[in-house]
Amino acid sequence: MGVVADAWTWLTTGAHWTGAEGIGARLAEHAYVSGLALLIAGALALPLGLWLGHLGRGGALAVNVSNVGRAVPVFAVLALFMVSPLRNAGYVPTVTALVLFAVPPLLTNAYVGVREVDRAAVRASRGMGMTGGQVFRRVELPLAAPVVTAGIRSAAVQVVATATIAALAGQGGLGRIITAGFALYDTAQVVAGAVLVALLALLVEGLLVLLDRLLVPRPPRT
Amino acid sequence: MSPSNCLVANDWICGEYLRTRRGELTDALVQHVGITAASVAIALLVAVPLALLVRARPRLAAPVLGLTTLLYTVPSLAMFSLLLPVFGLSSALVVTGLVLYALTILVRNALAGLEAVPAETREAARGLGYSRGQLLWRVELPLALPVLMAGVRMATVSTVALTTIGSVVGRGGLGNLIEDALPTFFKAQVLAASVLCVLLAVVADLLLLGAQRLLTPWARHRGAPGGA
């Protein structure tokens, strides 16, 4: 267990936390690019997925977009940015790569969530004279909420874990701690970097679960 | 214009690059396919028994699913770096890391597939005198196949993309070409390797979809849900 103890020592060394290359700065970069990418991806994918689910059409489109999105390696997108003039555009390469990565799970879950709502409930609410918008807001959205929020959580965890890849293309974030440790043959530092990323991912998941409990009304169990 | 001009000019698309480096591209592609195929195959061989175990002992569900989810939060970059002392610079290292990631998707889908088998069907098979093994091979696994195959497709596509990160230890298939091209801003190589990567994932997905259709001919006639 020597490595774990060494990683703990590395993490608790005050000097490793400060400065432009310190844990504090890397953590802030990591949280910033992950959060921004998730917000943009959510703004793009959730309305589209929910709308397609409401229409009940475009399922093939949603699934195909998702599959192609999953097929594009984050590293390749970053590398394409790095060999183009946009490499100097700050966080643009990392955020763009992560948005492309986060859209598929968000889109799929939003679409599937609305699509899988009990058709009988939808038909009943239409029979009661609800308009399309009312059916969506009062019936489909509340019933789809658990699936949609599960998609948001898994996308968030994946984005936080994947943002480390930015370091491979020379961009910032906690991945830099890992690559620096790897270059120095410093296993303790690699473990410390991995632990930081995993903790951040679990923290984000925990916060989202909490938000979910507070904000999203649960449908009564049948 | 000499044909090698696009290499000198560092164009994005360069036929001369594709011609002169064909061997290099093929080697990288072969390594990529090998690593991906081995990873998904091993992950499947681990995931299905694990799902059967979890189903037989539901108390294990939380720890097994929790552990595979936790593994997913370990960044791939760190995973490959950490496995280095165990395996040294080898493809086994990358395959092991990718197996661990693929398990998250595969265990979940294998379990979901098995749980979707209707209890009446299981009972009917037992009533017909099927042994446990016969029940598994002739009834449960075939019925779980669509959900399981959906997981295999997702895992394969993700693994093709993730294999590129193996380039940190020099075993990333097409990812190696991307990494090698970065310091010199070699556009044609980055673009060619990236496009090949996506094509590989799409082709693998379509092949698996075809395999699924062949293996579950009964699922084709059901069509869209609802109907009556």
mmCIF file with all atom_site columns, N, CA, C and O in Angstrom, chain A residues 9 25 50-51 70 80 84 101 105 112 114 127 130-131 137 139 148 171 178 180 188 198 202 207 211-212:
data_model
loop_
_atom_site.group_PDB
_atom_site.id
_atom_site.type_symbol
_atom_site.label_atom_id
_atom_site.label_alt_id
_atom_site.label_comp_id
_atom_site.label_asym_id
_atom_site.label_entity_id
_atom_site.label_seq_id
_atom_site.pdbx_PDB_ins_code
_atom_site.Cartn_x
_atom_site.Cartn_y
_atom_site.Cartn_z
_atom_site.occupancy
_atom_site.B_iso_or_equiv
_atom_site.pdbx_formal_charge
_atom_site.auth_seq_id
_atom_site.auth_comp_id
_atom_site.auth_asym_id
_atom_site.auth_atom_id
_atom_site.pdbx_PDB_model_num
ATOM 1   N N  . THR A 1 9   ? 0.463   11.508 0.636   1.00 0.00 ? 9   THR A N  1
ATOM 2   C CA . THR A 1 9   ? 1.482   12.505 0.969   1.00 0.00 ? 9   THR A CA 1
ATOM 3   C C  . THR A 1 9   ? 1.538   13.582 -0.108  1.00 0.00 ? 9   THR A C  1
ATOM 4   O O  . THR A 1 9   ? 1.619   14.774 0.181   1.00 0.00 ? 9   THR A O  1
ATOM 5   N N  . ALA A 1 25  ? -5.433  25.360 -9.340  1.00 0.00 ? 25  ALA A N  1
ATOM 6   C CA . ALA A 1 25  ? -5.654  25.917 -10.675 1.00 0.00 ? 25  ALA A CA 1
ATOM 7   C C  . ALA A 1 25  ? -6.164  24.842 -11.634 1.00 0.00 ? 25  ALA A C  1
ATOM 8   O O  . ALA A 1 25  ? -7.082  25.081 -12.426 1.00 0.00 ? 25  ALA A O  1
ATOM 9   N N  . LEU A 1 50  ? -36.186 15.966 -26.086 1.00 0.00 ? 50  LEU A N  1
ATOM 10  C CA . LEU A 1 50  ? -37.527 15.992 -25.496 1.00 0.00 ? 50  LEU A CA 1
ATOM 11  C C  . LEU A 1 50  ? -38.574 16.248 -26.575 1.00 0.00 ? 50  LEU A C  1
ATOM 12  O O  . LEU A 1 50  ? -39.642 15.635 -26.601 1.00 0.00 ? 50  LEU A O  1
ATOM 13  N N  . TRP A 1 51  ? -38.233 17.161 -27.485 1.00 0.00 ? 51  TRP A N  1
ATOM 14  C CA . TRP A 1 51  ? -39.171 17.509 -28.546 1.00 0.00 ? 51  TRP A CA 1
ATOM 15  C C  . TRP A 1 51  ? -39.394 16.313 -29.481 1.00 0.00 ? 51  TRP A C  1
ATOM 16  O O  . TRP A 1 51  ? -40.534 15.984 -29.827 1.00 0.00 ? 51  TRP A O  1
ATOM 17  N N  . ARG A 1 70  ? -20.707 8.936  -30.380 1.00 0.00 ? 70  ARG A N  1
ATOM 18  C CA . ARG A 1 70  ? -19.886 8.063  -29.547 1.00 0.00 ? 70  ARG A CA 1
ATOM 19  C C  . ARG A 1 70  ? -18.651 7.575  -30.297 1.00 0.00 ? 70  ARG A C  1
ATOM 20  O O  . ARG A 1 70  ? -17.634 7.259  -29.689 1.00 0.00 ? 70  ARG A O  1
ATOM 21  N N  . LEU A 1 80  ? -7.409  17.429 -33.870 1.00 0.00 ? 80  LEU A N  1
ATOM 22  C CA . LEU A 1 80  ? -7.761  18.206 -35.059 1.00 0.00 ? 80  LEU A CA 1
ATOM 23  C C  . LEU A 1 80  ? -7.710  19.695 -34.749 1.00 0.00 ? 80  LEU A C  1
ATOM 24  O O  . LEU A 1 80  ? -7.240  20.494 -35.557 1.00 0.00 ? 80  LEU A O  1
ATOM 25  N N  . SER A 1 84  ? -4.854  22.869 -36.067 1.00 0.00 ? 84  SER A N  1
ATOM 26  C CA . SER A 1 84  ? -5.459  23.977 -36.812 1.00 0.00 ? 84  SER A CA 1
ATOM 27  C C  . SER A 1 84  ? -5.138  25.294 -36.092 1.00 0.00 ? 84  SER A C  1
ATOM 28  O O  . SER A 1 84  ? -4.662  25.268 -34.960 1.00 0.00 ? 84  SER A O  1
ATOM 29  N N  . PHE A 1 101 ? -18.956 14.947 -27.104 1.00 0.00 ? 101 PHE A N  1
ATOM 30  C CA . PHE A 1 101 ? -18.954 13.709 -26.343 1.00 0.00 ? 101 PHE A CA 1
ATOM 31  C C  . PHE A 1 101 ? -20.206 13.594 -25.471 1.00 0.00 ? 101 PHE A C  1
ATOM 32  O O  . PHE A 1 101 ? -20.723 12.493 -25.252 1.00 0.00 ? 101 PHE A O  1
ATOM 33  N N  . PRO A 1 105 ? -25.338 10.849 -24.968 1.00 0.00 ? 105 PRO A N  1
ATOM 34  C CA . PRO A 1 105 ? -26.127 10.300 -23.856 1.00 0.00 ? 105 PRO A CA 1
ATOM 35  C C  . PRO A 1 105 ? -27.294 11.192 -23.456 1.00 0.00 ? 105 PRO A C  1
ATOM 36  O O  . PRO A 1 105 ? -28.360 10.690 -23.113 1.00 0.00 ? 105 PRO A O  1
ATOM 37  N N  . VAL A 1 112 ? -35.591 8.835  -25.271 1.00 0.00 ? 112 VAL A N  1
ATOM 38  C CA . VAL A 1 112 ? -36.148 7.573  -24.768 1.00 0.00 ? 112 VAL A CA 1
ATOM 39  C C  . VAL A 1 112 ? -37.065 7.833  -23.572 1.00 0.00 ? 112 VAL A C  1
ATOM 40  O O  . VAL A 1 112 ? -38.135 7.236  -23.463 1.00 0.00 ? 112 VAL A O  1
ATOM 41  N N  . VAL A 1 114 ? -39.016 10.394 -22.820 1.00 0.00 ? 114 VAL A N  1
ATOM 42  C CA . VAL A 1 114 ? -40.350 10.859 -23.209 1.00 0.00 ? 114 VAL A CA 1
ATOM 43  C C  . VAL A 1 114 ? -41.083 9.780  -24.002 1.00 0.00 ? 114 VAL A C  1
ATOM 44  O O  . VAL A 1 114 ? -42.277 9.554  -23.822 1.00 0.00 ? 114 VAL A O  1
ATOM 45  N N  . GLY A 1 127 ? -57.472 12.856 -24.232 1.00 0.00 ? 127 GLY A N  1
ATOM 46  C CA . GLY A 1 127 ? -58.921 12.661 -24.159 1.00 0.00 ? 127 GLY A CA 1
ATOM 47  C C  . GLY A 1 127 ? -59.566 13.673 -23.224 1.00 0.00 ? 127 GLY A C  1
ATOM 48  O O  . GLY A 1 127 ? -60.717 14.071 -23.410 1.00 0.00 ? 127 GLY A O  1
ATOM 49  N N  . MET A 1 130 ? -56.423 18.074 -23.119 1.00 0.00 ? 130 MET A N  1
ATOM 50  C CA . MET A 1 130 ? -55.164 18.817 -22.999 1.00 0.00 ? 130 MET A CA 1
ATOM 51  C C  . MET A 1 130 ? -54.591 19.093 -24.383 1.00 0.00 ? 130 MET A C  1
ATOM 52  O O  . MET A 1 130 ? -54.715 18.269 -25.287 1.00 0.00 ? 130 MET A O  1
ATOM 53  N N  . THR A 1 131 ? -53.949 20.242 -24.530 1.00 0.00 ? 131 THR A N  1
ATOM 54  C CA . THR A 1 131 ? -53.264 20.541 -25.776 1.00 0.00 ? 131 THR A CA 1
ATOM 55  C C  . THR A 1 131 ? -51.920 19.812 -25.784 1.00 0.00 ? 131 THR A C  1
ATOM 56  O O  . THR A 1 131 ? -51.485 19.287 -24.756 1.00 0.00 ? 131 THR A O  1
ATOM 57  N N  . ARG A 1 137 ? -45.924 19.219 -20.846 1.00 0.00 ? 137 ARG A N  1
ATOM 58  C CA . ARG A 1 137 ? -45.494 19.789 -19.565 1.00 0.00 ? 137 ARG A CA 1
ATOM 59  C C  . ARG A 1 137 ? -46.035 19.022 -18.371 1.00 0.00 ? 137 ARG A C  1
ATOM 60  O O  . ARG A 1 137 ? -45.332 18.799 -17.389 1.00 0.00 ? 137 ARG A O  1
ATOM 61  N N  . VAL A 1 139 ? -47.718 15.883 -18.274 1.00 0.00 ? 139 VAL A N  1
ATOM 62  C CA . VAL A 1 139 ? -47.748 14.415 -18.241 1.00 0.00 ? 139 VAL A CA 1
ATOM 63  C C  . VAL A 1 139 ? -46.404 13.821 -18.644 1.00 0.00 ? 139 VAL A C  1
ATOM 64  O O  . VAL A 1 139 ? -45.774 13.098 -17.875 1.00 0.00 ? 139 VAL A O  1
ATOM 65  N N  . VAL A 1 148 ? -34.492 11.120 -17.846 1.00 0.00 ? 148 VAL A N  1
ATOM 66  C CA . VAL A 1 148 ? -33.744 12.272 -18.357 1.00 0.00 ? 148 VAL A CA 1
ATOM 67  C C  . VAL A 1 148 ? -32.636 12.662 -17.369 1.00 0.00 ? 148 VAL A C  1
ATOM 68  O O  . VAL A 1 148 ? -31.490 12.890 -17.761 1.00 0.00 ? 148 VAL A O  1
ATOM 69  N N  . GLN A 1 171 ? -3.591  20.558 -23.357 1.00 0.00 ? 171 GLN A N  1
ATOM 70  C CA . GLN A 1 171 ? -4.515  21.498 -22.739 1.00 0.00 ? 171 GLN A CA 1
ATOM 71  C C  . GLN A 1 171 ? -4.551  21.284 -21.225 1.00 0.00 ? 171 GLN A C  1
ATOM 72  O O  . GLN A 1 171 ? -4.007  20.313 -20.706 1.00 0.00 ? 171 GLN A O  1
ATOM 73  N N  . ILE A 1 178 ? -1.748  14.081 -14.090 1.00 0.00 ? 178 ILE A N  1
ATOM 74  C CA . ILE A 1 178 ? -1.489  12.685 -14.438 1.00 0.00 ? 178 ILE A CA 1
ATOM 75  C C  . ILE A 1 178 ? -0.358  12.577 -15.457 1.00 0.00 ? 178 ILE A C  1
ATOM 76  O O  . ILE A 1 178 ? 0.579   11.803 -15.288 1.00 0.00 ? 178 ILE A O  1
ATOM 77  N N  . ALA A 1 180 ? 1.944   14.753 -16.145 1.00 0.00 ? 180 ALA A N  1
ATOM 78  C CA . ALA A 1 180 ? 3.214   15.196 -15.551 1.00 0.00 ? 180 ALA A CA 1
ATOM 79  C C  . ALA A 1 180 ? 3.803   14.085 -14.683 1.00 0.00 ? 180 ALA A C  1
ATOM 80  O O  . ALA A 1 180 ? 5.007   13.805 -14.739 1.00 0.00 ? 180 ALA A O  1
ATOM 81  N N  . ALA A 1 188 ? 2.995   7.963  -7.582  1.00 0.00 ? 188 ALA A N  1
ATOM 82  C CA . ALA A 1 188 ? 2.166   8.589  -6.545  1.00 0.00 ? 188 ALA A CA 1
ATOM 83  C C  . ALA A 1 188 ? 1.386   9.761  -7.118  1.00 0.00 ? 188 ALA A C  1
ATOM 84  O O  . ALA A 1 188 ? 0.204   9.944  -6.833  1.00 0.00 ? 188 ALA A O  1
ATOM 85  N N  . ALA A 1 198 ? -11.557 11.209 -10.022 1.00 0.00 ? 198 ALA A N  1
ATOM 86  C CA . ALA A 1 198 ? -12.646 10.325 -9.599  1.00 0.00 ? 198 ALA A CA 1
ATOM 87  C C  . ALA A 1 198 ? -13.479 10.988 -8.507  1.00 0.00 ? 198 ALA A C  1
ATOM 88  O O  . ALA A 1 198 ? -14.712 10.916 -8.525  1.00 0.00 ? 198 ALA A O  1
ATOM 89  N N  . LEU A 1 202 ? -17.423 11.851 -8.667  1.00 0.00 ? 202 LEU A N  1
ATOM 90  C CA . LEU A 1 202 ? -18.383 11.352 -7.678  1.00 0.00 ? 202 LEU A CA 1
ATOM 91  C C  . LEU A 1 202 ? -19.094 12.522 -6.987  1.00 0.00 ? 202 LEU A C  1
ATOM 92  O O  . LEU A 1 202 ? -20.285 12.438 -6.693  1.00 0.00 ? 202 LEU A O  1
ATOM 93  N N  . LEU A 1 207 ? -23.968 15.691 -6.157  1.00 0.00 ? 207 LEU A N  1
ATOM 94  C CA . LEU A 1 207 ? -24.685 16.962 -6.209  1.00 0.00 ? 207 LEU A CA 1
ATOM 95  C C  . LEU A 1 207 ? -25.912 16.861 -7.110  1.00 0.00 ? 207 LEU A C  1
ATOM 96  O O  . LEU A 1 207 ? -26.978 17.376 -6.786  1.00 0.00 ? 207 LEU A O  1
ATOM 97  N N  . LEU A 1 211 ? -29.776 17.492 -6.223  1.00 0.00 ? 211 LEU A N  1
ATOM 98  C CA . LEU A 1 211 ? -30.598 18.439 -6.977  1.00 0.00 ? 211 LEU A CA 1
ATOM 99  C C  . LEU A 1 211 ? -31.863 17.761 -7.499  1.00 0.00 ? 211 LEU A C  1
ATOM 100 O O  . LEU A 1 211 ? -32.964 18.312 -7.433  1.00 0.00 ? 211 LEU A O  1
ATOM 101 N N  . ASP A 1 212 ? -31.653 16.536 -8.006  1.00 0.00 ? 212 ASP A N  1
ATOM 102 C CA . ASP A 1 212 ? -32.723 15.735 -8.557  1.00 0.00 ? 212 ASP A CA 1
ATOM 103 C C  . ASP A 1 212 ? -33.802 15.521 -7.497  1.00 0.00 ? 212 ASP A C  1
ATOM 104 O O  . ASP A 1 212 ? -34.995 15.701 -7.745  1.00 0.00 ? 212 ASP A O  1
#
